[in-house]
XYZ file of C-alpha atoms in Angstrom:
135
model
C 8.894 -7.952 -30.061
C 5.115 -8.684 -30.152
C 3.047 -7.908 -27.116
C 2.030 -11.582 -26.745
C 5.578 -12.704 -26.902
C 6.535 -14.886 -23.967
C 9.233 -12.485 -22.857
C 6.886 -9.553 -22.858
C 4.495 -11.610 -20.565
C 7.496 -12.615 -18.336
C 8.498 -8.872 -18.093
C 4.911 -7.955 -17.152
C 4.881 -10.576 -14.549
C 8.150 -9.516 -13.155
C 6.937 -5.810 -12.894
C 3.847 -6.949 -11.232
C 5.915 -8.907 -8.609
C 8.039 -5.846 -7.992
C 4.911 -3.622 -7.515
C 3.507 -6.269 -5.188
C 6.674 -6.257 -3.108
C 6.502 -2.494 -2.919
C 2.861 -2.313 -2.021
C 2.979 -4.998 0.705
C 5.975 -3.334 2.283
C 4.232 0.068 2.297
C 1.166 -1.587 4.022
C 3.538 -3.183 6.525
C 5.090 0.155 7.255
C 1.634 1.651 7.620
C 0.864 -1.036 10.134
C 3.988 -0.237 12.036
C 3.201 3.453 12.252
C -0.503 3.292 13.015
C -2.752 0.920 14.927
C -4.090 -2.149 13.146
C -7.631 -0.995 12.220
C -6.682 2.734 11.224
C -3.815 1.449 9.129
C -6.141 -0.900 7.241
C -8.574 1.753 6.700
C -5.916 4.114 5.435
C -4.302 1.779 2.988
C -7.776 0.739 1.662
C -8.903 4.240 1.275
C -5.618 5.366 -0.511
C -5.643 2.370 -2.622
C -9.182 2.968 -3.694
C -8.406 6.521 -4.522
C -5.433 5.676 -6.744
C -7.348 2.866 -8.290
C -10.216 5.299 -9.106
C -7.730 7.713 -10.595
C -6.298 5.069 -12.824
C -9.653 3.660 -13.971
C -11.090 7.005 -14.693
C -7.949 8.258 -16.160
C -8.252 5.513 -18.747
C -11.902 6.709 -19.388
C -11.181 10.352 -19.713
C -7.662 10.687 -21.192
C -6.060 7.386 -21.910
C -2.478 8.714 -21.431
C -1.438 5.906 -19.140
C -1.077 2.677 -21.074
C -3.035 -0.555 -20.244
C 0.197 -2.373 -19.406
C 1.295 0.335 -16.932
C -2.180 0.399 -15.362
C -2.263 -3.390 -15.124
C 1.296 -3.444 -13.453
C 0.485 -0.645 -11.024
C -3.110 -1.888 -10.171
C -2.463 -5.643 -10.096
C 1.039 -5.335 -8.502
C 1.276 -2.391 -6.254
C -2.327 -1.531 -5.298
C -3.518 -5.086 -4.771
C -0.677 -5.645 -2.345
C -1.193 -2.276 -0.667
C -4.837 -2.686 -0.024
C -6.141 -5.656 1.986
C -9.705 -7.065 2.181
C -8.591 -10.067 4.118
C -7.265 -8.067 6.972
C -10.335 -5.866 6.966
C -12.407 -9.018 7.155
C -10.484 -10.515 10.043
C -10.547 -7.162 12.042
C -14.370 -7.097 11.482
C -14.677 -10.673 12.647
C -12.624 -10.262 15.749
C -14.146 -6.664 16.615
C -15.195 -6.297 20.244
C -18.819 -5.615 19.594
C -21.501 -4.351 17.173
C -20.523 -0.725 17.203
C -16.895 -1.650 16.406
C -18.034 -3.946 13.526
C -20.297 -1.199 12.211
C -17.460 1.395 12.506
C -14.861 -0.938 10.807
C -17.263 -1.735 7.910
C -18.511 1.826 7.464
C -14.916 3.263 7.498
C -13.520 0.827 5.012
C -16.489 0.830 2.556
C -17.264 4.477 3.080
C -13.825 5.820 2.698
C -13.134 3.464 -0.190
C -16.019 4.639 -2.102
C -15.206 8.219 -1.309
C -11.681 7.413 -2.472
C -12.937 6.205 -5.889
C -14.970 9.418 -6.212
C -11.979 11.558 -5.285
C -9.943 9.507 -7.916
C -12.671 10.205 -10.524
C -12.564 13.832 -9.708
C -8.738 13.994 -10.102
C -8.936 12.074 -13.378
C -11.554 14.606 -14.646
C -9.040 17.409 -13.924
C -6.555 15.629 -16.182
C -9.086 15.477 -18.923
C -8.189 17.227 -22.166
C -8.096 16.385 -25.839
C -8.065 12.655 -26.117
C -5.363 11.050 -28.247
C -6.682 9.264 -31.370
C -7.469 5.612 -30.580
C -7.416 6.117 -26.769
C -8.580 3.495 -24.477
C -11.801 3.548 -22.661
C -11.416 0.785 -20.188
């Protein structure tokens, strides 16, 4: 069946939905285990790390297919991470130091996570398959 066939697209959408369900439930679990701000920082940092790994894995090895990356990144990771909760927690923070801490933790650990993901992807680097993806 061709990749642009409607059933293939429907399958991809269904897999994204399943990933989204899993990601959002994992975030809910994290929010039950930890306090609100630490759980948001945690899921955003972990999500950034895994997304960095997926993006750089595509650049360095290309072993994970683009459909699998799309499903995992768009479904699971986009539901695990949360910019909206981060924005609300920042808006309702008790003062300037709390605001600065929330912003610094989310952006700082998110960027660090991407760099860690890149470092992990580099460790996977080996001979590239012919015609591998670079995006």
